[in-house]
Amino acid sequence: MSSESIERTPAVRLASVLLAIEAVAVVILAGWQVVELVTSEPASIATSIALVVMTLVAAFALFAFARGVWGGRSWGRSGGIVAQVLIFAVALGSVQGGAGHWGIAALLAAPAVLTFVVLIFASRPAGPGTSPR
């Protein structure tokens, strides 16, 4: 099936854009991590490098999910939903402990909830003639 024959609802378009924006934000986060690695003395260089690599993997995954949703792939929506749940869990974790910060939690949680809801609306109904992809 070519990408031109896929019907892209407004929810599908919006979900793809939101996932891509999140991916760009995660790439920016990775850049900030590299700057911090170079300008400060980390407790462990190996751990800091591993964190940068894992952050870039997360950005790649978000870009892949955005493309999957755009292409009408169910794995794109599923992966995007899982990513939103994980982002929301990080947001909840950011308000715990002595250094908890509600502002950071809100900045993480609000887009995750919005993207989660849009991804749910971007799902397509199953029926005769539809095949899982």
Short mmCIF file of N, CA, C and O in Angstrom, two decimals:
data_model
loop_
_atom_site.label_atom_id
_atom_site.label_comp_id
_atom_site.label_asym_id
_atom_site.label_seq_id
_atom_site.Cartn_x
_atom_site.Cartn_y
_atom_site.Cartn_z
N MET A 1 0.84 -1.17 0.00
CA MET A 1 0.00 0.00 0.00
C MET A 1 0.89 1.23 0.00
O MET A 1 1.74 1.38 0.85
N SER A 2 0.70 2.12 -0.95
CA SER A 2 1.53 3.32 -1.00
C SER A 2 1.03 4.33 0.01
O SER A 2 -0.13 4.34 0.40
N SER A 3 1.93 5.22 0.42
CA SER A 3 1.56 6.20 1.43
C SER A 3 0.55 7.20 0.90
O SER A 3 -0.15 7.85 1.67
N GLU A 4 0.44 7.36 -0.43
CA GLU A 4 -0.52 8.29 -1.00
C GLU A 4 -1.96 7.80 -0.83
O GLU A 4 -2.88 8.59 -0.84
N SER A 5 -2.17 6.49 -0.70
CA SER A 5 -3.52 5.97 -0.62
C SER A 5 -4.04 5.89 0.82
O SER A 5 -5.16 5.49 1.04
N ILE A 6 -3.22 6.29 1.78
CA ILE A 6 -3.63 6.25 3.18
C ILE A 6 -4.44 7.51 3.51
O ILE A 6 -4.01 8.62 3.20
N GLU A 7 -5.60 7.29 4.12
CA GLU A 7 -6.41 8.42 4.54
C GLU A 7 -5.88 8.92 5.88
O GLU A 7 -5.88 8.19 6.87
N ARG A 8 -5.41 10.15 5.88
CA ARG A 8 -4.86 10.73 7.11
C ARG A 8 -5.90 11.67 7.72
O ARG A 8 -6.15 12.75 7.21
N THR A 9 -6.46 11.21 8.81
CA THR A 9 -7.43 12.03 9.52
C THR A 9 -6.67 13.15 10.24
O THR A 9 -5.45 13.08 10.41
N PRO A 10 -7.38 14.18 10.67
CA PRO A 10 -6.70 15.23 11.44
C PRO A 10 -6.00 14.68 12.69
O PRO A 10 -4.92 15.15 13.04
N ALA A 11 -6.60 13.67 13.32
CA ALA A 11 -5.98 13.09 14.51
C ALA A 11 -4.66 12.39 14.16
O ALA A 11 -3.68 12.49 14.91
N VAL A 12 -4.62 11.72 13.02
CA VAL A 12 -3.39 11.05 12.59
C VAL A 12 -2.32 12.08 12.30
O VAL A 12 -1.16 11.94 12.72
N ARG A 13 -2.68 13.13 11.59
CA ARG A 13 -1.71 14.20 11.29
C ARG A 13 -1.18 14.83 12.57
O ARG A 13 0.03 15.02 12.72
N LEU A 14 -2.09 15.16 13.47
CA LEU A 14 -1.69 15.81 14.72
C LEU A 14 -0.82 14.88 15.57
O LEU A 14 0.19 15.31 16.13
N ALA A 15 -1.19 13.61 15.64
CA ALA A 15 -0.39 12.66 16.43
C ALA A 15 1.02 12.55 15.87
O ALA A 15 2.00 12.53 16.63
N SER A 16 1.15 12.49 14.55
CA SER A 16 2.48 12.42 13.93
C SER A 16 3.31 13.65 14.24
O SER A 16 4.49 13.56 14.58
N VAL A 17 2.68 14.81 14.14
CA VAL A 17 3.39 16.06 14.41
C VAL A 17 3.81 16.14 15.87
O VAL A 17 4.95 16.51 16.19
N LEU A 18 2.92 15.76 16.78
CA LEU A 18 3.26 15.81 18.21
C LEU A 18 4.41 14.86 18.54
O LEU A 18 5.32 15.21 19.30
N LEU A 19 4.39 13.65 17.97
CA LEU A 19 5.49 12.71 18.21
C LEU A 19 6.80 13.25 17.64
O LEU A 19 7.85 13.12 18.26
N ALA A 20 6.74 13.88 16.47
CA ALA A 20 7.95 14.45 15.87
C ALA A 20 8.49 15.60 16.71
O ALA A 20 9.71 15.73 16.90
N ILE A 21 7.60 16.43 17.24
CA ILE A 21 8.03 17.53 18.12
C ILE A 21 8.69 16.97 19.38
O ILE A 21 9.72 17.48 19.83
N GLU A 22 8.11 15.93 19.94
CA GLU A 22 8.73 15.29 21.11
C GLU A 22 10.12 14.75 20.76
O GLU A 22 11.05 14.88 21.55
N ALA A 23 10.24 14.17 19.58
CA ALA A 23 11.55 13.64 19.15
C ALA A 23 12.57 14.76 19.05
O ALA A 23 13.72 14.61 19.49
N VAL A 24 12.18 15.89 18.49
CA VAL A 24 13.09 17.03 18.38
C VAL A 24 13.49 17.52 19.78
O VAL A 24 14.66 17.82 20.04
N ALA A 25 12.52 17.57 20.69
CA ALA A 25 12.82 17.99 22.06
C ALA A 25 13.82 17.03 22.72
O ALA A 25 14.72 17.47 23.45
N VAL A 26 13.70 15.75 22.45
CA VAL A 26 14.62 14.77 23.03
C VAL A 26 16.02 14.91 22.41
O VAL A 26 17.03 14.76 23.09
N VAL A 27 16.09 15.24 21.12
CA VAL A 27 17.39 15.50 20.50
C VAL A 27 18.04 16.73 21.15
O VAL A 27 19.25 16.73 21.43
N ILE A 28 17.26 17.76 21.41
CA ILE A 28 17.78 18.95 22.10
C ILE A 28 18.27 18.57 23.49
O ILE A 28 19.33 19.03 23.93
N LEU A 29 17.53 17.72 24.19
CA LEU A 29 17.96 17.23 25.50
C LEU A 29 19.30 16.51 25.39
O LEU A 29 20.20 16.71 26.21
N ALA A 30 19.46 15.69 24.38
CA ALA A 30 20.74 14.99 24.18
C ALA A 30 21.87 15.98 23.94
O ALA A 30 22.99 15.81 24.46
N GLY A 31 21.60 17.02 23.18
CA GLY A 31 22.60 18.07 22.97
C GLY A 31 23.00 18.74 24.26
O GLY A 31 24.19 18.99 24.52
N TRP A 32 21.99 19.03 25.10
CA TRP A 32 22.28 19.63 26.41
C TRP A 32 23.11 18.68 27.26
O TRP A 32 24.04 19.12 27.96
N GLN A 33 22.82 17.40 27.19
CA GLN A 33 23.59 16.41 27.94
C GLN A 33 25.05 16.38 27.47
O GLN A 33 25.96 16.26 28.29
N VAL A 34 25.27 16.51 26.18
CA VAL A 34 26.64 16.53 25.65
C VAL A 34 27.37 17.78 26.14
O VAL A 34 28.54 17.70 26.56
N VAL A 35 26.70 18.93 26.12
CA VAL A 35 27.31 20.16 26.63
C VAL A 35 27.68 19.99 28.09
O VAL A 35 28.80 20.36 28.50
N GLU A 36 26.79 19.44 28.87
CA GLU A 36 27.06 19.21 30.29
C GLU A 36 28.23 18.24 30.49
O GLU A 36 29.05 18.41 31.38
N LEU A 37 28.31 17.24 29.64
CA LEU A 37 29.39 16.26 29.72
C LEU A 37 30.74 16.92 29.46
O LEU A 37 31.73 16.63 30.14
N VAL A 38 30.77 17.84 28.50
CA VAL A 38 32.01 18.49 28.12
C VAL A 38 32.41 19.60 29.09
O VAL A 38 33.60 19.79 29.38
N THR A 39 31.41 20.32 29.62
CA THR A 39 31.72 21.50 30.44
C THR A 39 31.81 21.22 31.94
O THR A 39 32.25 22.09 32.68
N SER A 40 31.40 20.07 32.38
CA SER A 40 31.47 19.78 33.82
C SER A 40 32.18 18.45 34.02
O SER A 40 32.48 17.74 33.07
N GLU A 41 32.44 18.14 35.25
CA GLU A 41 33.08 16.87 35.57
C GLU A 41 32.03 15.88 36.05
O GLU A 41 31.62 15.93 37.21
N PRO A 42 31.63 14.96 35.18
CA PRO A 42 30.63 13.98 35.60
C PRO A 42 31.24 12.97 36.56
O PRO A 42 32.44 12.73 36.56
N ALA A 43 30.39 12.39 37.38
CA ALA A 43 30.85 11.36 38.32
C ALA A 43 31.38 10.16 37.55
O ALA A 43 32.34 9.52 37.97
N SER A 44 30.75 9.85 36.42
CA SER A 44 31.19 8.74 35.59
C SER A 44 31.02 9.11 34.13
O SER A 44 29.90 9.32 33.66
N ILE A 45 32.12 9.18 33.41
CA ILE A 45 32.06 9.52 31.99
C ILE A 45 31.31 8.44 31.22
O ILE A 45 30.50 8.73 30.35
N ALA A 46 31.57 7.18 31.56
CA ALA A 46 30.91 6.07 30.86
C ALA A 46 29.39 6.13 31.04
O ALA A 46 28.63 5.95 30.07
N THR A 47 28.95 6.41 32.24
CA THR A 47 27.52 6.51 32.51
C THR A 47 26.92 7.69 31.77
O THR A 47 25.81 7.59 31.21
N SER A 48 27.63 8.80 31.73
CA SER A 48 27.14 9.99 31.03
C SER A 48 27.02 9.74 29.53
O SER A 48 26.04 10.13 28.90
N ILE A 49 28.00 9.06 28.96
CA ILE A 49 27.95 8.73 27.53
C ILE A 49 26.80 7.77 27.26
O ILE A 49 26.06 7.92 26.28
N ALA A 50 26.62 6.79 28.13
CA ALA A 50 25.52 5.85 27.96
C ALA A 50 24.18 6.56 28.02
O ALA A 50 23.26 6.24 27.25
N LEU A 51 24.04 7.56 28.89
CA LEU A 51 22.80 8.32 28.98
C LEU A 51 22.54 9.10 27.69
O LEU A 51 21.40 9.14 27.21
N VAL A 52 23.57 9.68 27.12
CA VAL A 52 23.42 10.40 25.85
C VAL A 52 22.97 9.43 24.76
O VAL A 52 22.05 9.73 23.98
N VAL A 53 23.61 8.27 24.69
CA VAL A 53 23.25 7.28 23.67
C VAL A 53 21.80 6.83 23.86
O VAL A 53 21.04 6.74 22.89
N MET A 54 21.41 6.54 25.08
CA MET A 54 20.03 6.11 25.34
C MET A 54 19.03 7.21 24.99
O MET A 54 17.94 6.93 24.48
N THR A 55 19.39 8.46 25.24
CA THR A 55 18.52 9.58 24.89
C THR A 55 18.36 9.68 23.38
O THR A 55 17.25 9.90 22.88
N LEU A 56 19.45 9.49 22.65
CA LEU A 56 19.37 9.52 21.18
C LEU A 56 18.56 8.35 20.64
O LEU A 56 17.83 8.49 19.65
N VAL A 57 18.65 7.19 21.28
CA VAL A 57 17.82 6.05 20.89
C VAL A 57 16.34 6.38 21.09
O VAL A 57 15.50 6.06 20.25
N ALA A 58 16.03 7.03 22.21
CA ALA A 58 14.64 7.43 22.47
C ALA A 58 14.15 8.41 21.41
O ALA A 58 13.01 8.30 20.93
N ALA A 59 15.00 9.35 21.01
CA ALA A 59 14.62 10.31 19.96
C ALA A 59 14.37 9.58 18.64
O ALA A 59 13.38 9.86 17.95
N PHE A 60 15.25 8.64 18.30
CA PHE A 60 15.08 7.86 17.08
C PHE A 60 13.75 7.09 17.13
O PHE A 60 13.02 7.04 16.13
N ALA A 61 13.45 6.50 18.28
CA ALA A 61 12.20 5.74 18.41
C ALA A 61 11.00 6.66 18.23
O ALA A 61 10.03 6.30 17.53
N LEU A 62 11.02 7.85 18.82
CA LEU A 62 9.91 8.78 18.67
C LEU A 62 9.74 9.20 17.21
O LEU A 62 8.61 9.31 16.72
N PHE A 63 10.86 9.45 16.52
CA PHE A 63 10.77 9.76 15.09
C PHE A 63 10.16 8.59 14.32
O PHE A 63 9.32 8.78 13.44
N ALA A 64 10.57 7.38 14.66
CA ALA A 64 10.03 6.19 13.99
C ALA A 64 8.54 6.06 14.25
O ALA A 64 7.76 5.74 13.34
N PHE A 65 8.12 6.30 15.48
CA PHE A 65 6.70 6.23 15.80
C PHE A 65 5.92 7.29 15.04
O PHE A 65 4.81 7.02 14.55
N ALA A 66 6.47 8.49 14.93
CA ALA A 66 5.80 9.55 14.17
C ALA A 66 5.62 9.13 12.72
O ALA A 66 4.54 9.30 12.14
N ARG A 67 6.64 8.56 12.15
CA ARG A 67 6.55 8.10 10.75
C ARG A 67 5.58 6.93 10.63
O ARG A 67 4.82 6.84 9.67
N GLY A 68 5.59 6.04 11.61
CA GLY A 68 4.66 4.92 11.60
C GLY A 68 3.21 5.37 11.68
O GLY A 68 2.35 4.86 10.95
N VAL A 69 2.94 6.33 12.54
CA VAL A 69 1.57 6.86 12.64
C VAL A 69 1.18 7.53 11.32
O VAL A 69 0.08 7.33 10.81
N TRP A 70 2.09 8.31 10.75
CA TRP A 70 1.83 8.98 9.48
C TRP A 70 1.51 7.96 8.39
O TRP A 70 0.65 8.18 7.55
N GLY A 71 2.20 6.83 8.43
CA GLY A 71 1.98 5.79 7.44
C GLY A 71 0.84 4.84 7.75
O GLY A 71 0.62 3.87 7.03
N GLY A 72 0.12 5.09 8.82
CA GLY A 72 -1.03 4.26 9.17
C GLY A 72 -0.67 2.94 9.81
O GLY A 72 -1.47 2.00 9.81
N ARG A 73 0.50 2.84 10.38
CA ARG A 73 0.96 1.60 11.00
C ARG A 73 0.51 1.54 12.46
O ARG A 73 0.71 2.48 13.23
N SER A 74 -0.06 0.42 12.85
CA SER A 74 -0.53 0.29 14.23
C SER A 74 0.64 0.28 15.22
O SER A 74 0.49 0.74 16.35
N TRP A 75 1.81 -0.24 14.81
CA TRP A 75 2.96 -0.24 15.71
C TRP A 75 3.41 1.18 16.05
O TRP A 75 3.94 1.41 17.14
N GLY A 76 3.17 2.12 15.15
CA GLY A 76 3.53 3.51 15.43
C GLY A 76 2.67 4.08 16.54
O GLY A 76 3.17 4.73 17.47
N ARG A 77 1.37 3.80 16.45
CA ARG A 77 0.47 4.27 17.52
C ARG A 77 0.78 3.56 18.83
O ARG A 77 0.83 4.19 19.88
N SER A 78 0.98 2.25 18.78
CA SER A 78 1.26 1.49 20.00
C SER A 78 2.54 1.98 20.67
O SER A 78 2.57 2.21 21.88
N GLY A 79 3.59 2.13 19.88
CA GLY A 79 4.85 2.62 20.42
C GLY A 79 4.72 4.02 20.96
O GLY A 79 5.28 4.36 22.02
N GLY A 80 3.97 4.86 20.25
CA GLY A 80 3.75 6.22 20.71
C GLY A 80 3.00 6.26 22.04
O GLY A 80 3.33 7.06 22.93
N ILE A 81 2.02 5.40 22.19
CA ILE A 81 1.26 5.34 23.44
C ILE A 81 2.16 4.89 24.58
O ILE A 81 2.14 5.48 25.67
N VAL A 82 2.97 3.87 24.35
CA VAL A 82 3.90 3.41 25.39
C VAL A 82 4.86 4.52 25.77
O VAL A 82 5.14 4.75 26.96
N ALA A 83 5.35 5.26 24.77
CA ALA A 83 6.27 6.37 25.05
C ALA A 83 5.60 7.43 25.92
O ALA A 83 6.22 7.96 26.85
N GLN A 84 4.33 7.71 25.66
CA GLN A 84 3.63 8.72 26.45
C GLN A 84 3.45 8.27 27.90
O GLN A 84 3.57 9.06 28.84
N VAL A 85 3.17 7.00 28.08
CA VAL A 85 3.04 6.46 29.44
C VAL A 85 4.37 6.58 30.18
O VAL A 85 4.41 6.97 31.36
N LEU A 86 5.47 6.28 29.49
CA LEU A 86 6.79 6.40 30.12
C LEU A 86 7.13 7.85 30.44
O LEU A 86 7.68 8.15 31.51
N ILE A 87 6.81 8.77 29.52
CA ILE A 87 7.05 10.20 29.78
C ILE A 87 6.23 10.65 30.97
O ILE A 87 6.71 11.39 31.84
N PHE A 88 4.98 10.21 31.06
CA PHE A 88 4.13 10.58 32.20
C PHE A 88 4.71 10.03 33.50
O PHE A 88 4.69 10.70 34.54
N ALA A 89 5.26 8.82 33.46
CA ALA A 89 5.88 8.23 34.66
C ALA A 89 7.09 9.06 35.09
O ALA A 89 7.30 9.28 36.30
N VAL A 90 7.87 9.54 34.15
CA VAL A 90 9.01 10.41 34.48
C VAL A 90 8.50 11.71 35.10
O VAL A 90 9.08 12.22 36.06
N ALA A 91 7.40 12.23 34.55
CA ALA A 91 6.81 13.46 35.11
C ALA A 91 6.40 13.25 36.57
O ALA A 91 6.66 14.10 37.42
N LEU A 92 5.76 12.12 36.85
CA LEU A 92 5.37 11.83 38.23
C LEU A 92 6.59 11.70 39.13
O LEU A 92 6.58 12.17 40.27
N GLY A 93 7.63 11.07 38.62
CA GLY A 93 8.86 10.92 39.39
C GLY A 93 9.55 12.24 39.67
O GLY A 93 10.28 12.37 40.67
N SER A 94 9.31 13.24 38.82
CA SER A 94 10.00 14.52 39.00
C SER A 94 9.44 15.35 40.15
O SER A 94 10.02 16.36 40.52
N VAL A 95 8.31 14.93 40.71
CA VAL A 95 7.76 15.67 41.86
C VAL A 95 8.01 14.95 43.18
O VAL A 95 7.57 15.40 44.22
N GLN A 96 8.70 13.84 43.11
CA GLN A 96 8.96 13.07 44.33
C GLN A 96 10.34 13.42 44.87
O GLN A 96 11.22 13.85 44.14
N GLY A 97 10.51 13.21 46.12
CA GLY A 97 11.81 13.44 46.74
C GLY A 97 11.99 14.90 47.12
O GLY A 97 11.13 15.74 46.91
N GLY A 98 13.15 15.19 47.66
CA GLY A 98 13.44 16.53 48.15
C GLY A 98 13.59 17.56 47.04
O GLY A 98 13.37 18.74 47.26
N ALA A 99 13.96 17.14 45.85
CA ALA A 99 14.18 18.08 44.75
C ALA A 99 13.01 18.08 43.77
O ALA A 99 13.16 18.45 42.62
N GLY A 100 11.84 17.66 44.23
CA GLY A 100 10.68 17.60 43.36
C GLY A 100 10.29 18.97 42.84
O GLY A 100 10.39 19.97 43.56
N HIS A 101 9.85 19.03 41.60
CA HIS A 101 9.50 20.31 40.99
C HIS A 101 8.23 20.15 40.15
O HIS A 101 8.22 19.44 39.15
N TRP A 102 7.15 20.83 40.56
CA TRP A 102 5.87 20.70 39.89
C TRP A 102 5.90 21.30 38.48
O TRP A 102 5.20 20.83 37.58
N GLY A 103 6.70 22.33 38.27
CA GLY A 103 6.79 22.95 36.95
C GLY A 103 7.34 21.98 35.92
O GLY A 103 6.83 21.88 34.79
N ILE A 104 8.39 21.27 36.28
CA ILE A 104 8.98 20.29 35.37
C ILE A 104 7.98 19.17 35.11
O ILE A 104 7.83 18.71 33.97
N ALA A 105 7.30 18.75 36.16
CA ALA A 105 6.30 17.70 36.00
C ALA A 105 5.21 18.13 35.01
O ALA A 105 4.81 17.35 34.14
N ALA A 106 4.75 19.36 35.13
CA ALA A 106 3.71 19.85 34.23
C ALA A 106 4.21 19.94 32.79
O ALA A 106 3.50 19.60 31.85
N LEU A 107 5.47 20.40 32.62
CA LEU A 107 6.04 20.51 31.27
C LEU A 107 6.20 19.15 30.60
O LEU A 107 6.15 19.04 29.38
N LEU A 108 6.39 18.11 31.40
CA LEU A 108 6.50 16.76 30.86
C LEU A 108 5.13 16.12 30.68
O LEU A 108 4.86 15.47 29.66
N ALA A 109 4.27 16.28 31.68
CA ALA A 109 3.00 15.56 31.69
C ALA A 109 1.99 16.11 30.68
O ALA A 109 1.28 15.32 30.03
N ALA A 110 1.90 17.42 30.54
CA ALA A 110 0.88 18.00 29.66
C ALA A 110 1.00 17.52 28.21
O ALA A 110 0.02 17.04 27.63
N PRO A 111 2.19 17.61 27.60
CA PRO A 111 2.28 17.10 26.22
C PRO A 111 2.08 15.59 26.14
O PRO A 111 1.53 15.09 25.14
N ALA A 112 2.50 14.86 27.16
CA ALA A 112 2.33 13.40 27.15
C ALA A 112 0.85 13.04 27.17
O ALA A 112 0.40 12.16 26.43
N VAL A 113 0.08 13.71 28.01
CA VAL A 113 -1.36 13.44 28.08
C VAL A 113 -2.04 13.83 26.77
O VAL A 113 -2.85 13.07 26.23
N LEU A 114 -1.69 15.01 26.25
CA LEU A 114 -2.29 15.45 24.98
C LEU A 114 -1.98 14.47 23.85
O LEU A 114 -2.87 14.05 23.11
N THR A 115 -0.72 14.07 23.74
CA THR A 115 -0.33 13.15 22.67
C THR A 115 -0.98 11.79 22.86
O THR A 115 -1.42 11.16 21.88
N PHE A 116 -1.08 11.34 24.09
CA PHE A 116 -1.75 10.06 24.39
C PHE A 116 -3.19 10.09 23.87
O PHE A 116 -3.64 9.18 23.18
N VAL A 117 -3.91 11.16 24.21
CA VAL A 117 -5.31 11.27 23.81
C VAL A 117 -5.43 11.33 22.28
O VAL A 117 -6.28 10.65 21.68
N VAL A 118 -4.58 12.11 21.64
CA VAL A 118 -4.64 12.22 20.18
C VAL A 118 -4.31 10.87 19.53
O VAL A 118 -4.93 10.49 18.53
N LEU A 119 -3.35 10.13 20.09
CA LEU A 119 -3.03 8.81 19.55
C LEU A 119 -4.21 7.86 19.66
O LEU A 119 -4.44 7.04 18.77
N ILE A 120 -4.96 7.95 20.75
CA ILE A 120 -6.15 7.11 20.89
C ILE A 120 -7.17 7.46 19.80
O ILE A 120 -7.74 6.58 19.15
N PHE A 121 -7.36 8.76 19.54
CA PHE A 121 -8.30 9.17 18.49
C PHE A 121 -7.78 8.86 17.09
O PHE A 121 -8.56 8.79 16.15
N ALA A 122 -6.46 8.66 16.96
CA ALA A 122 -5.88 8.36 15.65
C ALA A 122 -6.03 6.89 15.27
O ALA A 122 -5.72 6.51 14.15
N SER A 123 -6.52 6.07 16.20
CA SER A 123 -6.66 4.65 15.87
C SER A 123 -7.74 4.48 14.82
O SER A 123 -8.67 5.28 14.70
N ARG A 124 -7.61 3.44 14.06
CA ARG A 124 -8.58 3.19 13.00
C ARG A 124 -9.43 1.99 13.39
O ARG A 124 -8.95 1.07 14.05
N PRO A 125 -10.67 1.98 12.99
CA PRO A 125 -11.53 0.86 13.35
C PRO A 125 -11.14 -0.40 12.60
O PRO A 125 -10.77 -0.34 11.43
N ALA A 126 -11.20 -1.50 13.29
CA ALA A 126 -10.95 -2.79 12.65
C ALA A 126 -12.25 -3.25 12.00
O ALA A 126 -13.33 -2.99 12.48
N GLY A 127 -12.11 -3.91 10.93
CA GLY A 127 -13.30 -4.40 10.25
C GLY A 127 -12.92 -5.26 9.08
O GLY A 127 -11.74 -5.52 8.83
N PRO A 128 -13.90 -5.72 8.34
CA PRO A 128 -13.59 -6.55 7.18
C PRO A 128 -12.77 -5.74 6.17
O PRO A 128 -13.03 -4.57 5.94
N GLY A 129 -11.78 -6.36 5.64
CA GLY A 129 -10.95 -5.70 4.65
C GLY A 129 -9.76 -4.98 5.24
O GLY A 129 -8.91 -4.49 4.51
N THR A 130 -9.69 -4.87 6.56
CA THR A 130 -8.52 -4.24 7.17
C THR A 130 -7.58 -5.36 7.61
O THR A 130 -8.01 -6.40 8.08
N SER A 131 -6.34 -5.10 7.45
CA SER A 131 -5.35 -6.11 7.85
C SER A 131 -4.41 -5.49 8.85
O SER A 131 -4.08 -4.31 8.76
N PRO A 132 -3.98 -6.27 9.85
CA PRO A 132 -3.03 -5.72 10.80
C PRO A 132 -1.71 -5.45 10.10
O PRO A 132 -1.29 -6.21 9.25
N ARG A 133 -1.08 -4.34 10.49
CA ARG A 133 0.21 -4.01 9.87
C ARG A 133 1.25 -3.90 10.93
O ARG A 133 1.29 -3.23 11.81
#
